[in-house]
Coordinates of C-alpha atoms in Angstrom, one line a residue:
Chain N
X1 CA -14.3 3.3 -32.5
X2 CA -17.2 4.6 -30.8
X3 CA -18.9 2.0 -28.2
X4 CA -22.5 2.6 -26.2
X5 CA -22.0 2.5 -22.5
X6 CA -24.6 1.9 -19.8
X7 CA -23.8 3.1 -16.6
X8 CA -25.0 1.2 -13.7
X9 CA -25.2 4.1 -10.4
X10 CA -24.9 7.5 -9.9
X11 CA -22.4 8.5 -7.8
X12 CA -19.5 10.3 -7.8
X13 CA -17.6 7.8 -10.2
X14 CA -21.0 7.0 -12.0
X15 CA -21.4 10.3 -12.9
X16 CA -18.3 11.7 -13.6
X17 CA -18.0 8.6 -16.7
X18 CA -21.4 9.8 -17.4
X19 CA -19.9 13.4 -17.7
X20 CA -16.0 12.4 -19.5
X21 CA -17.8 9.6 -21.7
X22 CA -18.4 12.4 -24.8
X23 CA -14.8 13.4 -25.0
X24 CA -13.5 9.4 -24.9
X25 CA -15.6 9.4 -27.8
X26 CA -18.5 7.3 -26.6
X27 CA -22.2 7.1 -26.2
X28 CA -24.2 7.0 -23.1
X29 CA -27.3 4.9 -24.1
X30 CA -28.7 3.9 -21.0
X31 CA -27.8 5.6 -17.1
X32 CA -29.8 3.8 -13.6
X33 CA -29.3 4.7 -9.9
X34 CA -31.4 2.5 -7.2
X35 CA -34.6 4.2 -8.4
X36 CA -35.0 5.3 -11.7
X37 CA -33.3 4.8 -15.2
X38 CA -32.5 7.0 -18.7
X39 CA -32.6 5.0 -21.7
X40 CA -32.0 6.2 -25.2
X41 CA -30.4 4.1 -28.2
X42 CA -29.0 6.8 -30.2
X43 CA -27.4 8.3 -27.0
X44 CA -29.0 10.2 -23.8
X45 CA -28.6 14.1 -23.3
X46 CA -25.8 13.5 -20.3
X47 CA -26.2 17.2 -19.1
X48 CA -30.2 16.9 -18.9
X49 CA -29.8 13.4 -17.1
X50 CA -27.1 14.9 -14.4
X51 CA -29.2 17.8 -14.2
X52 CA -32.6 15.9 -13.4
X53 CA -30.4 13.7 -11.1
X54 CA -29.7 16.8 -8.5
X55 CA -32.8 18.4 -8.7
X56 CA -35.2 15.7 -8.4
X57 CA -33.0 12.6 -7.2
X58 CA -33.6 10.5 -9.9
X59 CA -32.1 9.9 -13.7
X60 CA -35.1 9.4 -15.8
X61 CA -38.2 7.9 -15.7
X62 CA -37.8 4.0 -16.7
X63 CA -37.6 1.3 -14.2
X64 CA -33.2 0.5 -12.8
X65 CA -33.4 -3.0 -14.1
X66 CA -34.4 -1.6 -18.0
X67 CA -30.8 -0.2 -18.2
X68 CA -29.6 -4.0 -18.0
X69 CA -31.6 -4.6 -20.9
X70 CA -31.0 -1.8 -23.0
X71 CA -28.7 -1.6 -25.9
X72 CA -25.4 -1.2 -24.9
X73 CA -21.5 -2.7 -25.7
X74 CA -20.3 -2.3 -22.5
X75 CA -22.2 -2.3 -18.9
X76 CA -20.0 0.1 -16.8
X77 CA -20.7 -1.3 -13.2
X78 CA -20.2 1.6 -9.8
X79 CA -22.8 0.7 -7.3
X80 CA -21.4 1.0 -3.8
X81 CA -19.0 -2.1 -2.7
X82 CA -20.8 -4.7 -0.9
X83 CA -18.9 -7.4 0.8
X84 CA -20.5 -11.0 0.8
X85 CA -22.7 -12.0 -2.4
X86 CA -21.7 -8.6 -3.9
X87 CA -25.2 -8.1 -4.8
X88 CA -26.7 -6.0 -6.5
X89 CA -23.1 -5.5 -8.3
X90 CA -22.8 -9.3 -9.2
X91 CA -26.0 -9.7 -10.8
X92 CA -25.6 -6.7 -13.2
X93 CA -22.1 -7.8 -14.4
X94 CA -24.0 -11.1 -15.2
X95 CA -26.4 -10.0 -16.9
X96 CA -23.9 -7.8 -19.2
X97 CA -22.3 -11.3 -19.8
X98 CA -25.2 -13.6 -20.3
X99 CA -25.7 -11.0 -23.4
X100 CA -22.1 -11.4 -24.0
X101 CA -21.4 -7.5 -23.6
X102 CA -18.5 -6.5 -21.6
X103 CA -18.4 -5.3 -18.0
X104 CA -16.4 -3.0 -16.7
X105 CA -16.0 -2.7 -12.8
X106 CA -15.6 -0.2 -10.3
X107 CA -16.8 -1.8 -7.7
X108 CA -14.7 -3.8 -5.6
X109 CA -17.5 -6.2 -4.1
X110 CA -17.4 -8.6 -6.7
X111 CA -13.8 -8.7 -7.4
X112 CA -12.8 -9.3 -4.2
X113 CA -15.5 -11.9 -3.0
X114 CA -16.6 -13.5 -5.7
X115 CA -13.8 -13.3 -8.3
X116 CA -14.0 -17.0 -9.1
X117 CA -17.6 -17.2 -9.9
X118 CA -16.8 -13.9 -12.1
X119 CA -13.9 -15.7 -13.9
X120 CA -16.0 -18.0 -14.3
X121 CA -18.8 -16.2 -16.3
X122 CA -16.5 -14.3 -18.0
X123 CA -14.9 -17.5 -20.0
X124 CA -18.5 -18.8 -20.8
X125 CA -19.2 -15.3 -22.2
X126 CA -18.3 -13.6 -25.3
X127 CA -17.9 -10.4 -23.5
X128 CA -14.7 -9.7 -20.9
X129 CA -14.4 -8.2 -17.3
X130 CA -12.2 -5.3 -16.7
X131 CA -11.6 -4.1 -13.4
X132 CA -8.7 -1.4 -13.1
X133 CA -11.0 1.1 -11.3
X134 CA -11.5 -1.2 -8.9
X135 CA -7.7 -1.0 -7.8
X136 CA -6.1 2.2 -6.9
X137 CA -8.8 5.1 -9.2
X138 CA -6.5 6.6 -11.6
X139 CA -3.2 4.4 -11.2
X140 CA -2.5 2.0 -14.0
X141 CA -2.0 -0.7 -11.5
X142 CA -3.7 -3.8 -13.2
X143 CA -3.0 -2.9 -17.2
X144 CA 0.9 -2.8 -15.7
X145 CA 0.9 -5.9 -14.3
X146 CA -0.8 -7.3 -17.5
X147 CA 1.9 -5.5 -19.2
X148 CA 4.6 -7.0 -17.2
X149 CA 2.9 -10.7 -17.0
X150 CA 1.3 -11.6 -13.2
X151 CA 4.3 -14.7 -13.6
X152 CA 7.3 -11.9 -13.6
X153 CA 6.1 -9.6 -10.1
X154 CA 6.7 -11.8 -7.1
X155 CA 5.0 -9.4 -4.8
X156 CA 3.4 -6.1 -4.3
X157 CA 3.2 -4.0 -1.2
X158 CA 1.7 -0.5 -0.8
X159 CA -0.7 2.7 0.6
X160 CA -4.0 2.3 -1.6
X161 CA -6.3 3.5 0.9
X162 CA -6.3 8.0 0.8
X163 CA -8.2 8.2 3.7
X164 CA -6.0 6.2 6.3
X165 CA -2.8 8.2 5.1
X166 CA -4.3 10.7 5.0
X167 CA -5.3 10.7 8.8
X168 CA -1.8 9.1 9.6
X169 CA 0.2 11.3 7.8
X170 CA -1.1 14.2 9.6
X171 CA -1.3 12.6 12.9
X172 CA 2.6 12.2 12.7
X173 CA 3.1 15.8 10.9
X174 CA 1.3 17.5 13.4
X175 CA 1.5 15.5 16.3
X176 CA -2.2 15.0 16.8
X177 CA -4.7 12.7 17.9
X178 CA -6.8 10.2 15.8
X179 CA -9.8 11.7 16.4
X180 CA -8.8 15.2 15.8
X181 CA -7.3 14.7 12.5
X182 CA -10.8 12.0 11.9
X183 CA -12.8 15.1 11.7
X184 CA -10.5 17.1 10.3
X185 CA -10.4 15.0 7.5
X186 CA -14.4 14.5 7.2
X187 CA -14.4 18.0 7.0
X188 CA -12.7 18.4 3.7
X189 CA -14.7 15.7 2.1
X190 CA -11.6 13.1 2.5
X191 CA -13.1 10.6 5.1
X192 CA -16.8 9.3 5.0
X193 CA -19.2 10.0 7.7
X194 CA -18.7 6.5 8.7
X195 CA -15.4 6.3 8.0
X196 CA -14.8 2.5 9.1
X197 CA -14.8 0.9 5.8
X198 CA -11.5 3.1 5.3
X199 CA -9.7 3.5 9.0
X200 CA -10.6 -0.6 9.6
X201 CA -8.5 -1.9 6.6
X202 CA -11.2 -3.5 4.4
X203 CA -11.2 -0.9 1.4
X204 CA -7.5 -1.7 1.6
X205 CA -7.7 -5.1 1.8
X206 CA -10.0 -5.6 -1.0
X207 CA -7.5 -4.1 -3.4
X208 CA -4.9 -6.5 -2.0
X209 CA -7.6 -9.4 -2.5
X210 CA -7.8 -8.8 -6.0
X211 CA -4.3 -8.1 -6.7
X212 CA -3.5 -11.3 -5.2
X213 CA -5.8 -13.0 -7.3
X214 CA -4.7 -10.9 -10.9
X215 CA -1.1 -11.9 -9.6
X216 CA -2.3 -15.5 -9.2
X217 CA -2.4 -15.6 -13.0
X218 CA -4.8 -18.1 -15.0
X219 CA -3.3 -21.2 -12.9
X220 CA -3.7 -19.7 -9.4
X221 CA -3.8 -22.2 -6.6
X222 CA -6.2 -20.1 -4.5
X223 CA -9.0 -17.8 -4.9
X224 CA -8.6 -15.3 -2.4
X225 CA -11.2 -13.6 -1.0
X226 CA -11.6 -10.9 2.4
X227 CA -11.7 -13.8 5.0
X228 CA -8.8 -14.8 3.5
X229 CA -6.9 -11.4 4.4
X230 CA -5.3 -10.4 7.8
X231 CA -6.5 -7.6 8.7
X232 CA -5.7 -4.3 11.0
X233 CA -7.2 -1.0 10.9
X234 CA -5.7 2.0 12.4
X235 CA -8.5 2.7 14.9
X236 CA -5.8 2.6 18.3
X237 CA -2.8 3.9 17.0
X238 CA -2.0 7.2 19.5
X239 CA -0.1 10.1 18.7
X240 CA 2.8 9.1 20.5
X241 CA 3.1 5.8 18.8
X242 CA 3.8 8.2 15.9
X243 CA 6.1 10.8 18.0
X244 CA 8.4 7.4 18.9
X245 CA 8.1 6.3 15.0
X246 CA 9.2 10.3 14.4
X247 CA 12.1 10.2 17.0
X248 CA 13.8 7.0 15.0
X249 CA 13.5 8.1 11.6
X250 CA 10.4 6.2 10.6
X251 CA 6.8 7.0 10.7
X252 CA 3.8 4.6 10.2
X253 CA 1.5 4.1 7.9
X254 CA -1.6 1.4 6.6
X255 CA 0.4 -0.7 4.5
X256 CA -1.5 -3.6 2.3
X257 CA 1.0 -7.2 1.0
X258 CA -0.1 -9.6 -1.4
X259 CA 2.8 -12.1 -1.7
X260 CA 3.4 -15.6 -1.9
X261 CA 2.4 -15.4 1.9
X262 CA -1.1 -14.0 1.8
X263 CA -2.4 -11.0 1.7
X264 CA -1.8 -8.7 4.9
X265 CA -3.4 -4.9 5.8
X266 CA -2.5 -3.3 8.7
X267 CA -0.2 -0.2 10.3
X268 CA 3.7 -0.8 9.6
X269 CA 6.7 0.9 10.7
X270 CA 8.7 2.6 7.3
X271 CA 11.6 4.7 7.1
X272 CA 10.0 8.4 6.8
X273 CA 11.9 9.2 3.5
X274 CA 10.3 5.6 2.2
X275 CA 9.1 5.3 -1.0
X276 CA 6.0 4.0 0.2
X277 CA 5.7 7.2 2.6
X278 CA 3.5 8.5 0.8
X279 CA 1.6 11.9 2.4
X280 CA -2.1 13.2 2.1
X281 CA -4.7 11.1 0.0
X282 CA -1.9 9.8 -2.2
X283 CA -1.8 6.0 -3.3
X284 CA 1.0 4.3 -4.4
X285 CA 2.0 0.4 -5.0
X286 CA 5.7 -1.1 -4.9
X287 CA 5.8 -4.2 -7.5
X288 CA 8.6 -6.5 -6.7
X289 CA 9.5 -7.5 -10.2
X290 CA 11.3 -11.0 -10.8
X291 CA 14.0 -9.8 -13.2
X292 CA 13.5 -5.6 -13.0
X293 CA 14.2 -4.9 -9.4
X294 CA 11.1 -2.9 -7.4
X295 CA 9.1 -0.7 -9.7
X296 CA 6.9 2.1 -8.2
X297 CA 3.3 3.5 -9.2
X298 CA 2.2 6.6 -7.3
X299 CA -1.6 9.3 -7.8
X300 CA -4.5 9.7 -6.5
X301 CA -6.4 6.5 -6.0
X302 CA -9.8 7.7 -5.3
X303 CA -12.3 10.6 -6.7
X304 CA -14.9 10.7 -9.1
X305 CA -13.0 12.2 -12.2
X306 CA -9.7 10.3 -11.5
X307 CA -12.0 6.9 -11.3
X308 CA -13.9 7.6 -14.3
X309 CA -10.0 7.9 -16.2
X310 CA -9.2 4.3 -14.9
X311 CA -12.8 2.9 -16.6
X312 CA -12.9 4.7 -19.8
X313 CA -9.2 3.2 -20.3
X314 CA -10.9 0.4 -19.8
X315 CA -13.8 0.9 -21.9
X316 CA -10.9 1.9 -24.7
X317 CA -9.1 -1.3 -23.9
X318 CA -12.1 -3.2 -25.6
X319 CA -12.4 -1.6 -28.5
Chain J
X1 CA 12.7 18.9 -8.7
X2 CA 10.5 16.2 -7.9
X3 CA 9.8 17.5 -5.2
X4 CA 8.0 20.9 -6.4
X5 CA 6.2 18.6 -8.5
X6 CA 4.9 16.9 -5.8
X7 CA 3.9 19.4 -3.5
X8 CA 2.2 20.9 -7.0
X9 CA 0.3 17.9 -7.5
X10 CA -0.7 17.8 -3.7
X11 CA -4.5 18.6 -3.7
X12 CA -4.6 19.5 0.5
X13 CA -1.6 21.5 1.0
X14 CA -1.8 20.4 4.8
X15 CA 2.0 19.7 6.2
X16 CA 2.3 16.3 6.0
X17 CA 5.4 13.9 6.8
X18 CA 7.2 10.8 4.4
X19 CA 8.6 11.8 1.0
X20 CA 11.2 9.9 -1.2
X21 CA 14.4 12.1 -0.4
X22 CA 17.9 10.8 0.0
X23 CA 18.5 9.3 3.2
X24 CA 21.8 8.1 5.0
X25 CA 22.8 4.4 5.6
X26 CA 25.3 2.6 7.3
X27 CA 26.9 -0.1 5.5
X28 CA 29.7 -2.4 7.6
X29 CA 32.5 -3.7 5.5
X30 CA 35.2 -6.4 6.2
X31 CA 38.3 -5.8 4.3
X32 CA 41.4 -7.9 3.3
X33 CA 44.6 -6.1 4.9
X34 CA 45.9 -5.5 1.2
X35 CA 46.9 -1.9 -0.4
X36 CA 44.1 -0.5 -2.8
X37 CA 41.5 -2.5 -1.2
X38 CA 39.5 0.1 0.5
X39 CA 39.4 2.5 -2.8
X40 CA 38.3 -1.2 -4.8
X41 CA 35.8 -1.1 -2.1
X42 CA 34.5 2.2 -2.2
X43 CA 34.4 2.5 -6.2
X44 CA 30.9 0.3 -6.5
X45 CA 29.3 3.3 -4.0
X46 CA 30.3 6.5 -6.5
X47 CA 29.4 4.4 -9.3
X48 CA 25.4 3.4 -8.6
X49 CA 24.9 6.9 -7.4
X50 CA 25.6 6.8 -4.0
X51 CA 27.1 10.1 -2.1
X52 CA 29.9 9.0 0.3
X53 CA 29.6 11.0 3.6
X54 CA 32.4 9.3 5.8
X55 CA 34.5 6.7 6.1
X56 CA 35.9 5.2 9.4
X57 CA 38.6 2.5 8.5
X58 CA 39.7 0.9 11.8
X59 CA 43.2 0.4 11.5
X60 CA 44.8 -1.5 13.7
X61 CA 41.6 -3.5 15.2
X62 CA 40.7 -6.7 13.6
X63 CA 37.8 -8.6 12.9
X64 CA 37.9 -12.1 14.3
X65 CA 38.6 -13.1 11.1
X66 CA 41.6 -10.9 10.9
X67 CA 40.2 -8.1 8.6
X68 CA 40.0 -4.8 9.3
X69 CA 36.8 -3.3 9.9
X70 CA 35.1 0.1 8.0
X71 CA 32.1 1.5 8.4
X72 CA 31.0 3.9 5.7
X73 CA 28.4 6.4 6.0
X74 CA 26.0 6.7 1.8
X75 CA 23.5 9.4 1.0
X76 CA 21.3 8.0 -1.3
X77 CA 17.4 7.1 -1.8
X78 CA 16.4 4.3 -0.5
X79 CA 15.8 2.1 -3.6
X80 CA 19.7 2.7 -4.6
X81 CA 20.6 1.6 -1.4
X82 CA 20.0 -1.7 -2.4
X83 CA 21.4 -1.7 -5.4
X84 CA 24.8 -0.6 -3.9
X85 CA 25.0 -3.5 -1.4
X86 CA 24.5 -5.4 -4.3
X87 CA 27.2 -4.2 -6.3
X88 CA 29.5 -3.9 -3.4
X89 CA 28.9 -7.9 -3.4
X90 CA 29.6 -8.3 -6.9
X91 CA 32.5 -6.7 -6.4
X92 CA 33.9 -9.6 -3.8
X93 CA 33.4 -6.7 -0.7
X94 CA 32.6 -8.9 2.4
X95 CA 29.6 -6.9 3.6
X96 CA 28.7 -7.4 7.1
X97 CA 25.3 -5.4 7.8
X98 CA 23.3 -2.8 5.7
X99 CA 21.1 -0.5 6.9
X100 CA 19.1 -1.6 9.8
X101 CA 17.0 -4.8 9.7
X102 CA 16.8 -5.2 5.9
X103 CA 19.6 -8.0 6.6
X104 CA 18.2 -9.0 10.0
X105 CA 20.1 -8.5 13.2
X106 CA 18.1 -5.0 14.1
X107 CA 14.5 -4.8 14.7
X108 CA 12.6 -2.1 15.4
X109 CA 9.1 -2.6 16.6
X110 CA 6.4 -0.5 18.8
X111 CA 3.9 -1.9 21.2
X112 CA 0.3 0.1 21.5
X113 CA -1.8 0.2 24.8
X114 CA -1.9 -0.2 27.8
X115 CA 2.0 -0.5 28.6
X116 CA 2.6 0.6 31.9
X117 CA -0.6 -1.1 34.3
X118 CA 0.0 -4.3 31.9
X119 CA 3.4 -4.5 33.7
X120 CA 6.4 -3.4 30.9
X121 CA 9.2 -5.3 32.8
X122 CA 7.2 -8.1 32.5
X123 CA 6.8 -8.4 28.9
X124 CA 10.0 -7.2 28.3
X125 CA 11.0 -9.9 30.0
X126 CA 8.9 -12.5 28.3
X127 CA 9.9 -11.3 25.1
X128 CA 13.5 -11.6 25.5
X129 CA 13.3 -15.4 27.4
X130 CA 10.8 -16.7 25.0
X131 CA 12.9 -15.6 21.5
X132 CA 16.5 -15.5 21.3
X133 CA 16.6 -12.0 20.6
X134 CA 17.8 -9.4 23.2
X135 CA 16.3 -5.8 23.7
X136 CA 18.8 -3.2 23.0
X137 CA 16.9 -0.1 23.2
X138 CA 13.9 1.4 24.5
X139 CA 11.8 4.5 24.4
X140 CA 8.5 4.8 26.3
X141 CA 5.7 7.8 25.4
X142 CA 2.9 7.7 28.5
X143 CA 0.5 10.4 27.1
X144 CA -2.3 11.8 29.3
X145 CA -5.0 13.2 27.9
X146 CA -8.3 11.6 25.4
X147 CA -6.6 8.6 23.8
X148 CA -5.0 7.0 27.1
X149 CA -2.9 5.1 25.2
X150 CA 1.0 4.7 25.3
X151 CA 3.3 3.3 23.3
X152 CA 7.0 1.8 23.5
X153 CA 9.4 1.7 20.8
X154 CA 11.7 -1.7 21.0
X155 CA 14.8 -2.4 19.6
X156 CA 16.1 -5.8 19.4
X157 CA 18.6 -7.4 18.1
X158 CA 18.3 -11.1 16.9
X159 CA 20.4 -13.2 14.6
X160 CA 19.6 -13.2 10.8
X161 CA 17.3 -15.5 9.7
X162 CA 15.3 -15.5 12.9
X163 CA 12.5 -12.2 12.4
X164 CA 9.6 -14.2 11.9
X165 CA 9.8 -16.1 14.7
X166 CA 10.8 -13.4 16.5
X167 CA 7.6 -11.5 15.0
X168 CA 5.3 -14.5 15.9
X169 CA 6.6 -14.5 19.4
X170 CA 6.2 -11.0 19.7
X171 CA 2.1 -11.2 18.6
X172 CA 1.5 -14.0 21.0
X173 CA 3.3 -12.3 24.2
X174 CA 1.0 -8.6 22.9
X175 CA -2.1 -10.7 22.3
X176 CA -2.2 -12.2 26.1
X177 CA -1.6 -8.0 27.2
X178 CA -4.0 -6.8 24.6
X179 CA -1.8 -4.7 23.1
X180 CA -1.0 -3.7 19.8
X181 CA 2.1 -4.8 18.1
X182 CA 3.2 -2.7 14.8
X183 CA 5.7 -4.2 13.1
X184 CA 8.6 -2.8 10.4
X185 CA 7.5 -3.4 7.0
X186 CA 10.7 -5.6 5.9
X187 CA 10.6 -5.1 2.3
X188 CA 13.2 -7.8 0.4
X189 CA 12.6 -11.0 1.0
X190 CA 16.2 -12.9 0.8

């Protein structure tokens, strides 16, 4: 079945759904960045509208907030991740919901903070929240642990943060410095020009916020939320912490826990040949299953094309 | 080969370190002084996949419970590791340590910072009077150069059951020296 999408920012996830939406089999009725908006019922030209993006900056002529209003099934929300209120984020997926359409997430912000309030909206609305995009970009990670049932994984551990093992996998390959392998990497296009979001922890410990909560199942005790994560960033870590890691058999790397503990992000020592030693930008998440042993889910976990994948499985999960 | 597929799927071909290759582990077993016990205990190894490297059976010296001691040297990755000690205990094999400090005993830790003018002996020395675990080895890296930095590698050894606090201990003494504290991800909870 065909459904009408409305994609809420332009970036690089934005547009790539805008761009794979066609061969999913679905319409793009309405598109909206900060400034501007495309609307069209029976389905916008998604070439013209990511052509007018890069040359003049802006999507179409109508007002952002029209898009929430147009005709659509499902709202596709990836604005940037704000922590806090997760505005504007919050207030589109509500909107989606007060018209009982669905929303599906990439943006972490609302997830993470606000994932009670969302829940909350959610079962007063006809429509339902997805959110695998938000976890780990192209990795099944939250349809397998609906698959499994959040009662039967006792815990999950992992690297879903690219840009941190990325900079500490080459810091102990090489034997470089942080800073030297920090440009390096914002050369390629892997790190951010402020890249503290990444190196801090937070993008990590988001993810961990909200697998916590999926893994809470539907009689959690606690919402978590960021302030209820401990947090370390990988800011101070030297080259020769890595060289002494090296000279043991180990190496270190930004490891994220949600268990019955709490959620924890920071830089942990792990056998070199460890599973969850991954190298480069690669993601991967360790389940520990109650009755299956430890199950393993590894790709890339960021990038516009392998994002838009996680959402339009999404988008196909509400059909 | 999983491993071409990997390095196909790699999008920066940069050299990087980690992977998910066989590695070798120690496992300490306690044996009954009784013929065909060592091949009984050896059988649940070849049978989960694991690639038996050595075997040093100690004749002659006895545990203090009057077994024989053998320590036997596995290839394998590291998620059949676990599934071998298992089966080994299935089996009725008394098995004394695994690996490193998957079943306590062995921690390996590194402190970050400012080691040396924050006075090493110092903290070493609170670190083993304030926990009960002792330090068994050391390695010290003083770089010169942009990130002044250096770092220790500590290995204690504590009694099983005991990490956390030794963890928590560990924090508090590094906290007071502003120093960072990266601890071993200890994957199985018991």
């Amino acid at each position: 079945m065909s459904l009408d999408i409305a994609v809420i920012g332009v970036g690089a996830v934005g547009r790539s759904v805008v761009d794979l939406a066609p061969d999913y089999g679905h319409a793009v009725t309405a598109v909206a960045d900060s400034g501007s908006a495309a609307i069209d019922p029976n389905g916008i030209d998604t070439d013209a509208v990511l052509d007018r993006k890069d040359r003049e900056g802006a999507v179409g002529s109508a007002a952002p907030e029209d898009a929430l209003s147009a005709d659509y099934d499902v709202l596709i929300e990836a604005t940037p991740t704000t922590l806090g209120d997760a505005e504007p984020g919050f207030s589109h997926v509500e909107a989606a919901l007060a018209r009982d359409r669905h929303a599906v997430l990439a943006n972490k912000g609302p997830v993470a903070e606000r994932y009670g309030d969302l829940m909350t909206l959610e079962a007063e609305s006809e429509g339902t929240v997805q959110f695998e995009a938000a976890v780990g970009g192209a990795i099944p990670i939250l349809s397998t642990i609906a698959d499994f049932g959040p009662a039967q994984i006792s815990a999950t551990r992992g690297v879903l943060n690219g840009t941190a093992n990325f900079v500490l996998s080459r810091m102990a390959a090489e034997g470089l410095g942080y800073e030297h392998v920090l440009a390096e990497a914002q050369d390629l296009g892997v790190a951010e020009a402020d890249p503290a979001f990444d190196v801090e922890g937070t993008d990590a410990a988001l993810k961990f916020v909200i697998l916590a909560n999926v893994l809470g199942g539907d009689d959690r005790e606690q919402v978590y939320s960021l302030d209820d994560a401990a947090v370390e960033g990988i800011r101070d870590i030297p080259a020769s912490a890595l060289e002494l890691a090296r000279e043991d058999g180990r190496t270190v790397r930004l490891i994220g826990e949600a268990t019955a503990e709490g959620v924890r992000v920071g830089p942990r020592l792990v056998p070199q040949h460890d599973a969850l030693a991954v190298t480069g930008t690669r993601n991967i998440v360790q389940f520990e299953t109650v009755n299956a042993g430890q199950l393993h889910l590894s790709g890339r976990g960021a990038g516009g094309p392998e994002t838009a994948t996680a959402i339009l499985s999404d988008v196909g999960r509400l059909e | 080969m999983p491993d071409e597929a990997v390095t196909a799927d790699e999008e920066n071909d940069e050299r990087t370190d980690g992977g998910e290759r066989s590695q070798t582990h120690t496992i300490r077993l306690e044996l009954v002084d009784k013929p065909g016990e060592l091949l009984s205990a050896l059988r649940p190894i070849a049978d989960n996949g694991g690639n038996l490297l050595s075997i040093f059976h100690e004749r002659g010296n006895l545990t203090p419970r009057g077994h024989i001691p053998v320590e036997v040297a596995v290839e394998c990755p590291p998620d059949r590791f676990e599934i071998i000690v298992e089966a080994l205990r299935e089996e009725g094999v008394n098995v004394i340590q695994a690996g490193a400090e998957r079943y306590g005993e062995q921690l390996t830790l590194l402190l970050v910072g400012d080691i040396v003018d924050t006075d090493l002996s110092d903290t070493l020395r609170c670190i083993e009077s304030s926990t009960d675990a002792t330090l068994s080895d050391l390695s010290l890296s003083a770089h010169q150069g942009r990130d002044g930095a250096s770092s220790a590698r500590l290995r204690l050894a504590t009694r099983t059951g005991r990490t956390d606090e030794v963890f928590a201990h560990v924090r508090d003494i590094a906290d007071r020296k502003d120093l960072d504290v990266i601890e071993p991800l200890l994957e199985v909870s018991e």
